[in-house]
Coordinates of C-alpha atoms in Angstrom, one line a residue:
Chain X
M1 CA 93.7 92.5 75.1
K2 CA 89.9 94.4 73.5
G3 CA 86.5 94.1 73.1
V4 CA 83.1 93.7 75.3
F5 CA 83.6 91.2 78.8
A6 CA 81.2 89.7 81.3
A7 CA 82.0 90.2 84.3
V8 CA 80.1 86.6 84.8
L9 CA 78.4 85.8 88.1
T10 CA 79.3 82.7 89.7
P11 CA 75.7 80.2 90.1
M12 CA 76.5 78.8 93.3
R13 CA 74.3 74.9 95.1
D14 CA 72.2 75.2 97.4
D15 CA 75.2 75.0 100.3
L16 CA 76.7 78.0 98.5
A17 CA 79.2 76.2 97.0
I18 CA 80.3 76.7 93.2
D19 CA 78.2 74.9 90.2
R20 CA 80.8 74.4 88.1
A21 CA 79.6 72.5 85.3
A22 CA 77.0 75.4 85.7
F23 CA 79.4 77.4 85.6
A24 CA 81.4 76.6 82.1
Q25 CA 77.5 76.3 80.5
H26 CA 77.4 79.9 81.3
C27 CA 80.8 81.2 80.5
R28 CA 80.5 79.6 77.7
R29 CA 76.5 81.1 76.3
L30 CA 78.4 84.9 77.1
L31 CA 80.8 83.4 74.6
D32 CA 78.7 82.2 71.6
A33 CA 76.7 85.6 72.8
G34 CA 79.3 88.1 71.5
C35 CA 81.7 88.1 74.3
H36 CA 85.1 88.6 73.6
G37 CA 87.0 87.8 77.0
L38 CA 85.3 87.0 80.3
G39 CA 86.4 88.9 83.3
I40 CA 85.9 86.1 86.3
F41 CA 85.0 87.2 89.6
G42 CA 84.8 90.6 90.9
T43 CA 82.2 92.8 92.6
T44 CA 79.0 90.8 90.2
G45 CA 81.3 87.7 90.3
E46 CA 80.9 87.2 94.6
A47 CA 85.5 87.1 94.4
N48 CA 85.1 88.2 98.0
S49 CA 83.2 86.2 99.1
L50 CA 84.5 83.0 98.2
S51 CA 88.3 81.8 99.6
V52 CA 91.1 81.7 97.2
G53 CA 91.7 78.1 97.2
E54 CA 87.2 78.8 95.8
R55 CA 88.9 81.3 93.5
I56 CA 91.6 79.8 92.0
E57 CA 90.1 75.7 92.0
A58 CA 86.8 76.7 90.0
W59 CA 89.9 78.8 87.2
E60 CA 91.3 75.5 87.2
A61 CA 87.8 73.7 86.4
L62 CA 86.2 76.1 84.5
V63 CA 90.0 75.3 81.9
A64 CA 89.6 71.8 82.0
A65 CA 85.9 71.8 81.1
G66 CA 87.1 74.2 78.5
I67 CA 86.7 77.8 78.5
E68 CA 89.9 79.0 77.0
A69 CA 92.4 80.8 79.1
E70 CA 93.1 83.3 76.8
L71 CA 89.1 85.2 77.1
L72 CA 89.2 84.8 80.8
L73 CA 90.7 88.5 82.9
P74 CA 90.5 86.6 86.2
G75 CA 90.1 88.8 89.4
T76 CA 92.6 88.6 92.0
G77 CA 91.5 91.1 94.2
A78 CA 92.8 90.3 98.1
C79 CA 92.9 93.0 100.8
A80 CA 96.4 90.8 101.5
L81 CA 99.0 90.7 99.6
P82 CA 100.6 86.9 99.8
D83 CA 96.0 86.6 98.9
A84 CA 96.9 88.4 95.4
V85 CA 100.4 87.1 94.7
E86 CA 98.7 83.9 95.5
L87 CA 95.3 84.2 93.2
S88 CA 97.7 85.6 90.3
R89 CA 100.7 83.4 90.1
A90 CA 97.7 81.2 89.6
A91 CA 96.0 82.9 87.0
L92 CA 99.6 82.9 85.1
A93 CA 100.1 79.5 85.5
L94 CA 96.5 79.4 83.2
G95 CA 97.6 81.6 80.4
T96 CA 94.8 83.2 80.8
P97 CA 96.6 87.2 79.8
G98 CA 95.9 88.8 82.4
V99 CA 94.6 90.0 86.0
L100 CA 91.9 92.2 87.4
A101 CA 93.6 93.9 90.2
L102 CA 91.4 95.6 93.2
P103 CA 93.5 97.5 95.4
P104 CA 93.8 96.8 99.3
F105 CA 90.0 97.6 100.3
Y106 CA 90.4 97.2 104.8
Y107 CA 92.1 100.2 105.0
K108 CA 89.7 103.8 104.0
G109 CA 91.9 107.0 103.7
V110 CA 95.3 105.4 102.8
S111 CA 97.6 107.7 100.1
D112 CA 98.5 106.8 96.7
D113 CA 101.7 106.0 98.1
G114 CA 100.6 103.2 100.6
L115 CA 99.2 101.6 97.2
F116 CA 101.9 101.6 94.6
R117 CA 103.6 99.7 98.0
F118 CA 101.2 98.1 97.5
F119 CA 101.7 97.5 93.6
A120 CA 104.8 96.9 93.3
E121 CA 105.1 94.5 95.9
L122 CA 102.6 92.7 94.1
I123 CA 104.4 93.0 91.3
E124 CA 107.8 92.4 92.6
R125 CA 106.9 89.2 94.0
V126 CA 104.7 87.6 91.6
G127 CA 107.5 88.1 89.7
D128 CA 106.9 86.9 86.2
D129 CA 107.2 89.6 83.2
R130 CA 103.8 87.4 82.4
L131 CA 102.2 89.3 84.8
R132 CA 99.3 91.9 83.1
L133 CA 97.7 94.0 85.7
F134 CA 94.0 95.1 84.4
L135 CA 93.5 98.2 87.2
Y136 CA 90.4 97.4 88.8
H137 CA 88.8 101.0 90.1
I138 CA 85.4 100.9 91.8
P139 CA 85.5 104.0 94.0
P140 CA 81.8 103.1 94.9
Q141 CA 82.4 99.1 96.4
M142 CA 86.3 100.1 97.3
I143 CA 85.9 103.7 98.6
V144 CA 89.4 103.0 98.0
G145 CA 90.9 103.7 93.9
F146 CA 93.3 104.0 91.5
S147 CA 94.1 108.4 90.8
P148 CA 94.7 109.3 88.0
E149 CA 98.6 110.7 89.1
L150 CA 99.2 107.2 90.4
I151 CA 97.9 105.1 87.8
G152 CA 101.1 107.3 86.5
R153 CA 103.2 106.2 88.5
L154 CA 102.1 102.5 88.3
L155 CA 103.1 102.8 84.4
D156 CA 106.2 104.9 85.1
A157 CA 107.1 102.2 87.3
Y158 CA 106.1 99.1 85.3
P159 CA 105.6 99.3 81.6
G160 CA 104.0 96.5 80.0
I161 CA 102.7 94.9 83.3
V162 CA 100.2 97.7 83.9
A163 CA 98.2 96.7 81.5
G164 CA 94.9 98.1 81.4
T165 CA 91.4 99.0 84.5
K166 CA 88.1 99.0 84.4
D167 CA 87.0 101.7 85.2
S168 CA 83.2 101.6 87.4
A169 CA 83.7 104.9 89.2
G170 CA 80.0 105.4 86.9
D171 CA 82.4 108.8 85.9
A172 CA 82.8 109.7 81.7
A173 CA 85.0 112.7 81.9
R174 CA 87.6 110.6 84.0
I175 CA 87.4 107.4 81.4
E176 CA 88.1 110.7 78.8
R177 CA 91.0 111.1 80.9
L178 CA 92.9 108.4 81.5
C179 CA 92.3 107.2 76.8
A180 CA 93.8 110.6 76.0
E181 CA 96.8 110.9 78.7
F182 CA 97.4 106.9 78.9
P183 CA 97.4 105.7 75.8
Q184 CA 99.5 102.5 76.3
L185 CA 96.4 101.6 78.4
A186 CA 93.8 99.6 77.9
V187 CA 90.7 101.4 78.9
F188 CA 87.5 99.4 80.3
A189 CA 84.9 100.9 81.1
G190 CA 83.5 99.8 83.2
T191 CA 79.2 99.9 82.5
E192 CA 78.5 98.8 78.9
A193 CA 76.5 102.0 78.7
L194 CA 79.5 104.1 77.8
L195 CA 80.8 101.6 75.5
L196 CA 80.9 104.0 72.9
D197 CA 82.4 106.6 73.6
T198 CA 85.0 104.9 75.0
L199 CA 85.2 103.6 71.3
R200 CA 85.7 106.1 70.3
W201 CA 88.1 108.4 72.9
G202 CA 90.7 104.9 71.8
G203 CA 89.6 102.5 75.0
A204 CA 89.2 99.4 74.4
G205 CA 85.7 98.6 75.1
T206 CA 83.9 98.1 78.5
I207 CA 83.9 95.3 80.8
S208 CA 80.2 95.0 82.3
A209 CA 78.0 92.8 84.9
T210 CA 75.2 94.1 83.1
V211 CA 76.8 92.3 80.1
N212 CA 75.5 88.8 80.7
V213 CA 72.0 89.5 80.0
T214 CA 73.1 92.0 77.3
A215 CA 76.6 90.8 76.2
N216 CA 74.5 90.4 71.9
L217 CA 74.0 94.1 72.1
A218 CA 77.2 95.5 73.4
R219 CA 78.2 93.0 71.1
E220 CA 76.6 95.0 67.8
V221 CA 77.9 98.3 69.0
Y222 CA 81.4 97.1 68.8
D223 CA 80.9 95.3 65.5
L224 CA 79.5 98.0 63.8
H225 CA 81.7 100.8 65.0
A226 CA 84.5 97.8 63.9
A227 CA 83.4 98.6 61.0
G228 CA 83.1 101.6 60.7
E229 CA 79.3 101.9 60.4
D230 CA 76.6 103.8 62.3
A231 CA 76.5 102.7 65.9
E232 CA 74.9 104.9 67.8
A233 CA 70.7 103.8 67.2
A234 CA 72.4 100.0 69.0
Q235 CA 74.4 101.9 71.9
T236 CA 70.4 103.8 72.1
R237 CA 69.6 100.3 73.0
L238 CA 72.8 99.0 75.1
T239 CA 71.8 101.9 77.5
E240 CA 68.0 101.8 77.5
R241 CA 68.6 98.2 78.6
R242 CA 71.2 98.7 81.2
R243 CA 69.3 101.7 82.8
Y244 CA 66.2 99.5 83.4
L245 CA 68.4 97.0 84.9
E246 CA 70.7 99.8 87.6
R247 CA 67.2 100.0 89.2
F248 CA 67.4 96.2 90.9
P249 CA 70.1 94.8 92.8
V250 CA 72.3 94.6 89.7
I251 CA 72.9 91.6 90.9
P252 CA 70.4 89.4 92.4
A253 CA 68.5 91.2 89.2
L254 CA 71.2 89.3 86.9
K255 CA 71.4 85.8 88.5
A256 CA 66.8 86.3 88.5
I257 CA 67.2 86.8 84.6
V258 CA 69.6 84.1 84.5
R259 CA 67.0 81.5 86.2
E260 CA 64.6 82.5 84.4
Q261 CA 66.2 81.8 80.8
T262 CA 67.7 78.3 82.1
G263 CA 65.4 77.6 84.4
D264 CA 67.8 75.8 86.6
A265 CA 67.0 78.0 90.3
L266 CA 70.4 77.7 91.4
W267 CA 70.8 80.8 90.0
A268 CA 68.5 82.1 92.5
N269 CA 71.1 81.5 95.2
L270 CA 74.2 83.9 96.6
R271 CA 76.2 84.3 99.2
P272 CA 75.5 86.3 102.5
P273 CA 75.6 89.2 102.7
L274 CA 74.2 89.6 99.4
D275 CA 69.7 88.8 99.1
P276 CA 67.7 87.4 96.7
L277 CA 65.2 89.8 95.3
D278 CA 62.2 88.7 96.6
A279 CA 59.0 87.3 94.1
P280 CA 57.0 90.4 93.9
A281 CA 60.7 91.9 92.7
V282 CA 61.9 89.7 90.3
R283 CA 58.7 89.2 88.9
E284 CA 58.2 92.9 88.4
L285 CA 61.4 92.9 86.6
L286 CA 60.5 90.1 84.4
A287 CA 58.1 91.9 83.2
G288 CA 59.5 95.6 82.2
L289 CA 62.6 93.1 80.3
Chain J
M1 CA 86.0 88.3 129.3
K2 CA 85.9 91.3 131.1
G3 CA 88.6 94.3 131.6
V4 CA 91.5 96.2 129.8
F5 CA 92.5 94.5 126.0
A6 CA 95.3 95.6 124.2
A7 CA 93.6 95.6 120.2
V8 CA 97.5 94.1 119.7
L9 CA 100.4 96.0 116.7
T10 CA 102.2 93.1 114.7
P11 CA 105.7 93.3 114.5
M12 CA 106.3 92.3 111.1
R13 CA 110.2 91.7 109.4
D14 CA 111.9 93.6 106.1
D15 CA 110.5 91.6 104.1
L16 CA 107.1 91.7 105.6
A17 CA 106.7 88.4 107.1
I18 CA 105.4 88.6 110.8
D19 CA 108.2 88.4 113.5
R20 CA 107.0 85.4 115.7
A21 CA 109.6 86.1 118.6
A22 CA 108.4 90.2 118.9
F23 CA 105.2 89.6 118.5
A24 CA 104.7 87.0 121.7
Q25 CA 107.1 89.7 124.2
H26 CA 105.2 91.8 122.6
C27 CA 102.2 90.4 123.3
R28 CA 104.4 89.5 126.6
R29 CA 104.6 93.4 127.7
L30 CA 101.2 94.5 127.8
L31 CA 100.0 91.8 130.1
D32 CA 103.0 92.5 132.2
A33 CA 101.7 96.1 131.9
G34 CA 98.3 95.0 133.2
C35 CA 95.5 94.0 130.0
H36 CA 93.7 91.4 131.1
G37 CA 93.2 90.0 127.9
L38 CA 94.8 91.2 123.8
G39 CA 92.8 91.7 120.4
I40 CA 95.1 90.0 117.5
F41 CA 94.6 90.7 114.6
G42 CA 91.6 93.5 114.1
T43 CA 92.4 96.9 112.4
T44 CA 95.3 97.6 114.4
G45 CA 96.7 94.0 114.0
E46 CA 96.7 95.0 110.3
A47 CA 94.6 91.2 110.3
N48 CA 93.1 91.9 106.8
S49 CA 96.2 92.3 105.4
L50 CA 97.4 88.7 106.1
S51 CA 96.3 85.8 104.7
V52 CA 94.1 83.4 106.8
G53 CA 97.6 80.9 106.4
E54 CA 99.2 83.7 108.5
R55 CA 96.9 83.6 111.2
I56 CA 95.8 80.7 112.1
E57 CA 100.3 79.9 112.0
A58 CA 100.5 83.2 114.4
W59 CA 98.1 82.6 116.3
E60 CA 99.5 79.0 117.0
A61 CA 103.0 80.2 117.5
L62 CA 101.7 83.2 120.3
V63 CA 100.2 79.6 122.1
A64 CA 103.6 77.7 121.3
A65 CA 105.8 80.9 123.2
G66 CA 103.7 80.8 125.9
I67 CA 100.8 83.3 125.4
E68 CA 98.4 81.9 126.6
A69 CA 95.9 80.4 124.7
E70 CA 92.8 82.0 127.5
L71 CA 93.0 85.5 127.0
L72 CA 93.3 85.4 122.9
L73 CA 90.5 87.1 121.7
P74 CA 91.7 86.9 117.9
G75 CA 90.0 88.1 115.3
T76 CA 88.2 86.2 113.1
G77 CA 86.9 89.4 110.6
A78 CA 87.1 88.0 107.0
C79 CA 84.8 88.6 103.3
A80 CA 84.0 85.4 102.5
L81 CA 82.4 82.7 104.5
P82 CA 85.0 79.5 104.5
D83 CA 87.3 82.7 105.3
A84 CA 85.4 83.1 108.7
V85 CA 84.3 79.7 109.1
E86 CA 88.0 78.4 109.2
L87 CA 89.7 81.5 111.5
S88 CA 87.1 80.8 113.7
R89 CA 87.9 76.8 113.8
A90 CA 91.2 77.5 114.4
A91 CA 90.4 79.5 116.7
L92 CA 88.6 77.3 118.9
A93 CA 91.4 74.7 118.6
L94 CA 93.1 76.7 120.6
G95 CA 91.3 77.1 123.4
T96 CA 90.5 80.9 123.1
P97 CA 87.6 82.2 125.1
G98 CA 85.5 83.9 122.0
V99 CA 86.4 85.7 118.6
L100 CA 85.5 89.0 116.8
A101 CA 84.3 88.7 114.0
L102 CA 83.3 92.1 111.4
P103 CA 80.6 91.9 108.9
P104 CA 81.9 91.0 105.8
F105 CA 83.0 94.2 104.2
Y106 CA 83.4 93.1 100.5
Y107 CA 79.7 95.2 99.4
K108 CA 78.0 98.5 100.5
G109 CA 75.1 99.0 101.5
V110 CA 73.8 95.3 102.8
S111 CA 70.5 95.2 104.7
D112 CA 70.5 93.1 107.9
D113 CA 69.0 90.7 106.1
G114 CA 71.7 89.1 104.7
L115 CA 74.3 90.1 106.8
F116 CA 71.6 87.9 109.3
R117 CA 72.0 85.7 107.1
F118 CA 75.6 85.9 107.2
F119 CA 76.7 85.2 111.2
A120 CA 73.9 82.3 110.7
E121 CA 75.4 80.4 107.8
L122 CA 78.8 81.4 110.0
I123 CA 77.7 79.4 113.7
E124 CA 75.9 76.3 112.0
R125 CA 78.8 75.6 109.9
V126 CA 81.5 75.7 112.6
G127 CA 78.9 74.1 114.3
D128 CA 80.5 73.9 117.4
D129 CA 78.9 75.2 121.6
R130 CA 81.8 76.3 122.2
L131 CA 82.1 79.7 120.4
R132 CA 81.8 82.6 120.6
L133 CA 80.6 85.6 119.1
F134 CA 82.5 88.5 119.9
L135 CA 80.9 91.4 117.9
Y136 CA 82.9 94.4 115.7
H137 CA 81.5 96.9 114.7
I138 CA 83.8 99.9 113.6
P139 CA 81.5 101.1 110.7
P140 CA 85.1 104.2 110.4
Q141 CA 86.8 101.2 108.5
M142 CA 84.0 98.8 107.2
I143 CA 81.7 101.2 106.6
V144 CA 78.7 98.3 106.8
G145 CA 78.3 97.6 110.5
F146 CA 75.4 96.3 112.6
S147 CA 72.4 98.2 114.3
P148 CA 71.0 97.2 117.5
E149 CA 68.2 95.9 115.2
L150 CA 70.1 92.6 114.5
I151 CA 72.6 92.7 117.6
G152 CA 69.4 92.4 118.9
R153 CA 68.2 89.8 116.5
L154 CA 70.8 87.5 117.0
L155 CA 71.4 87.5 120.5
D156 CA 68.2 85.6 120.1
A157 CA 68.3 83.2 117.3
Y158 CA 71.9 82.1 118.7
P159 CA 71.7 83.2 122.2
G160 CA 75.7 82.1 124.0
I161 CA 76.5 82.2 121.3
V162 CA 76.2 85.6 120.3
A163 CA 78.6 86.5 123.8
G164 CA 79.8 90.1 122.8
T165 CA 81.0 93.3 121.1
K166 CA 83.8 95.6 120.3
D167 CA 82.3 98.9 119.8
S168 CA 84.7 101.5 117.6
A169 CA 81.2 103.6 116.6
G170 CA 83.3 106.4 118.6
D171 CA 79.6 107.4 119.4
A172 CA 78.8 106.8 123.2
A173 CA 75.2 107.2 123.1
R174 CA 75.5 104.1 121.5
I175 CA 77.5 101.8 123.1
E176 CA 75.2 102.7 127.1
R177 CA 72.6 102.2 124.5
L178 CA 73.8 98.8 124.2
C179 CA 74.9 98.3 127.8
A180 CA 71.3 99.3 128.9
E181 CA 69.3 97.1 126.4
F182 CA 71.8 93.6 126.5
P183 CA 72.4 92.9 129.6
Q184 CA 74.0 89.4 128.2
L185 CA 76.0 91.1 125.6
A186 CA 79.8 91.9 127.2
V187 CA 80.2 95.3 125.4
F188 CA 83.8 96.2 125.0
A189 CA 84.1 100.4 123.9
G190 CA 86.8 100.4 121.2
T191 CA 88.8 103.2 122.5
E192 CA 89.4 104.0 126.4
A193 CA 88.7 107.0 126.4
L194 CA 85.2 105.9 127.0
L195 CA 86.6 102.9 129.9
L196 CA 85.4 104.9 133.2
D197 CA 81.8 105.1 130.7
T198 CA 81.5 102.4 129.7
L199 CA 81.9 100.3 133.2
R200 CA 79.5 102.7 135.0
W201 CA 77.5 101.5 132.4
G202 CA 77.7 97.8 133.0
G203 CA 79.5 97.5 129.8
A204 CA 82.6 94.6 130.1
G205 CA 86.1 97.3 129.2
T206 CA 88.1 98.5 126.8
I207 CA 89.7 96.6 124.1
S208 CA 91.9 99.4 122.3
A209 CA 93.9 100.2 118.9
T210 CA 96.0 102.5 122.0
V211 CA 96.4 100.8 124.9
N212 CA 99.1 98.8 122.6
V213 CA 101.0 102.6 124.6
T214 CA 98.2 103.2 127.3
A215 CA 97.4 99.8 129.6
N216 CA 99.4 100.8 132.9
L217 CA 96.9 103.9 132.8
A218 CA 93.8 102.0 131.6
R219 CA 93.8 99.7 133.7
E220 CA 95.1 101.6 136.8
V221 CA 91.2 103.2 135.7
Y222 CA 89.7 99.6 135.5
D223 CA 90.8 98.9 139.0
L224 CA 89.8 101.4 141.1
H225 CA 86.4 101.8 139.2
A226 CA 86.0 97.8 140.6
A227 CA 86.8 98.3 143.5
G228 CA 85.4 101.6 144.2
E229 CA 87.1 104.5 145.0
D230 CA 87.2 107.4 142.9
A231 CA 88.9 107.1 139.2
E232 CA 87.5 110.3 137.4
A233 CA 91.5 112.0 137.9
A234 CA 92.7 108.5 136.7
Q235 CA 90.0 108.3 133.4
T236 CA 91.2 111.6 132.4
R237 CA 95.0 111.5 132.9
L238 CA 93.7 108.3 130.1
T239 CA 91.3 109.9 128.4
E240 CA 94.2 113.2 127.2
R241 CA 96.9 110.3 126.4
R242 CA 93.9 108.9 124.0
R243 CA 93.6 112.4 122.9
Y244 CA 96.8 113.4 122.4
L245 CA 97.7 110.1 120.1
E246 CA 94.6 110.2 117.8
R247 CA 96.2 113.3 115.8
F248 CA 98.8 111.2 114.4
P249 CA 97.8 108.0 112.8
V250 CA 97.0 104.8 115.2
I251 CA 99.1 102.9 114.1
P252 CA 102.5 104.0 112.1
A253 CA 102.1 106.1 115.6
L254 CA 101.9 103.3 117.6
K255 CA 104.5 101.2 115.9
A256 CA 107.0 103.8 116.1
I257 CA 105.8 104.2 119.6
V258 CA 107.2 100.5 120.1
R259 CA 109.9 100.7 118.4
E260 CA 111.4 103.7 120.3
Q261 CA 111.1 102.1 123.9
T262 CA 112.3 98.5 122.1
G263 CA 114.5 99.7 120.1
D264 CA 113.8 97.2 118.1
A265 CA 113.9 98.6 114.2
L266 CA 111.5 96.0 112.9
W267 CA 108.5 98.4 114.5
A268 CA 108.5 100.3 111.2
N269 CA 107.8 98.1 109.0
L270 CA 103.7 98.3 108.0
R271 CA 102.6 96.0 105.3
P272 CA 101.3 98.0 101.5
P273 CA 98.6 99.8 101.8
L274 CA 99.7 101.2 105.7
D275 CA 102.3 103.5 105.7
P276 CA 104.8 104.0 108.3
L277 CA 105.1 107.7 109.8
D278 CA 108.2 110.1 107.9
A279 CA 111.2 111.2 110.8
P280 CA 109.4 114.8 111.5
A281 CA 105.8 112.7 112.4
V282 CA 108.4 110.4 115.0
R283 CA 110.0 113.6 116.0
E284 CA 107.3 115.6 117.3
L285 CA 104.6 112.2 118.5
L286 CA 107.4 111.4 120.4
A287 CA 108.3 114.4 121.9
G288 CA 104.6 114.8 122.7
L289 CA 104.4 112.1 125.5

């Protein structure tokens, strides 16, 4: 698993149910725009605003609609061990090459021992050698995260199964350290602003919210680097786009852009507690693009 | 709803499934020790380490074991609206007099508008006039909380349905303010150290983790105050006991005490990411009692 992955937005109808047709169309657009793969139901996808059943049914519907399971990295994050087990098994049954796993995020200030036990129980209970865990480190939302020491312990205990990480700490030095310390780990930067750096450090690529609207630019950086050509200018354009988007609340801003691109009003819907952008903010956002 | 409520611990077998017999026995002991009611599946009960199905089945099993539904305040907290709806409906079907509702806690820095929309959707979707929501404010764990302004908006929009709050912010001035500003709201302090103060301010009582082991002391304070007698000395004893317990990680410490009281080793089990106390800490804890 490597390359440019969008952390895919989830389109919702006015009754807040997932719109499966719009979801599959958006996934196809992202693949056509250059994504190597798709993270389905992470923070950007409002995963934890969906029930376990909603998530599993939506994955199945995407595959039924022709989105290739081997291009999907489903988010299986849950506070409750049985939920994480159920989501992981469903993703395996679907044939996805890995799952994106959050730490249990209800309790704060928990120990590395407690987090290790959670993942050990998860891996043992899933009980399938095909499991590939990508550790989803996003301390700004979760407070709880993966220390490098914990990642090392998990890699030692479950080599092969602990396969990668999405690092959304916003800390370039940490990504560089993880790439150097754990060459067996596929390290994805949580922002495409660090894509070229991550690739140079030996990392796998990026899984990012804003790739919902920057996929072509991000792919250009990836391809230039892969070809041994100068990717600096392309990365600069990509970083500028990302920095602009970061000035807005990211999930509603991305939905507003996709609404504009598709003309489909359902893209304005978010599950509470997230709010849509108000009209003046949408105008400002679109004007700046 | 008023009085002394334990936020009940959840006993788990070695395979981490809920032990229903031990659960019902513990609930009965707490009622016999003086609890007016029982909060089932809040933070102390490791609620969010349990799946929705596990929670509902355990409530049903408690009632089947003879614990009166009208004494239960089930925790229905969930990040996902459909989960909160399902849990609330199940509690209503069981005949409980209210539910303890967390704010959706995945996203941080969310707006009061977004939280208002979450609870408005919850109330509309449950669609049952018997619903009584107790707002569970616990910012040390959740980061997200209920501002007094949000509580006021919810009370205005859903009078009768928004019925109370458990305030675990650890802020006496906030509890005093809520009692004064919202006399229609049953205000429960999240710690029995504030029980007498809360009752004097016109609040309803306490719902507290440590009531698992302080129920008789807390009930004494409540009864003395209700009889118009001097409850200061009893509150001082209760507060001292609470302060002592706070020196330890509370959930594992309470489980260690109940293990000692019952002689049943399953009380040492916690779901990850929570850790049991190690043996030296257990010895120190028990010696100090």
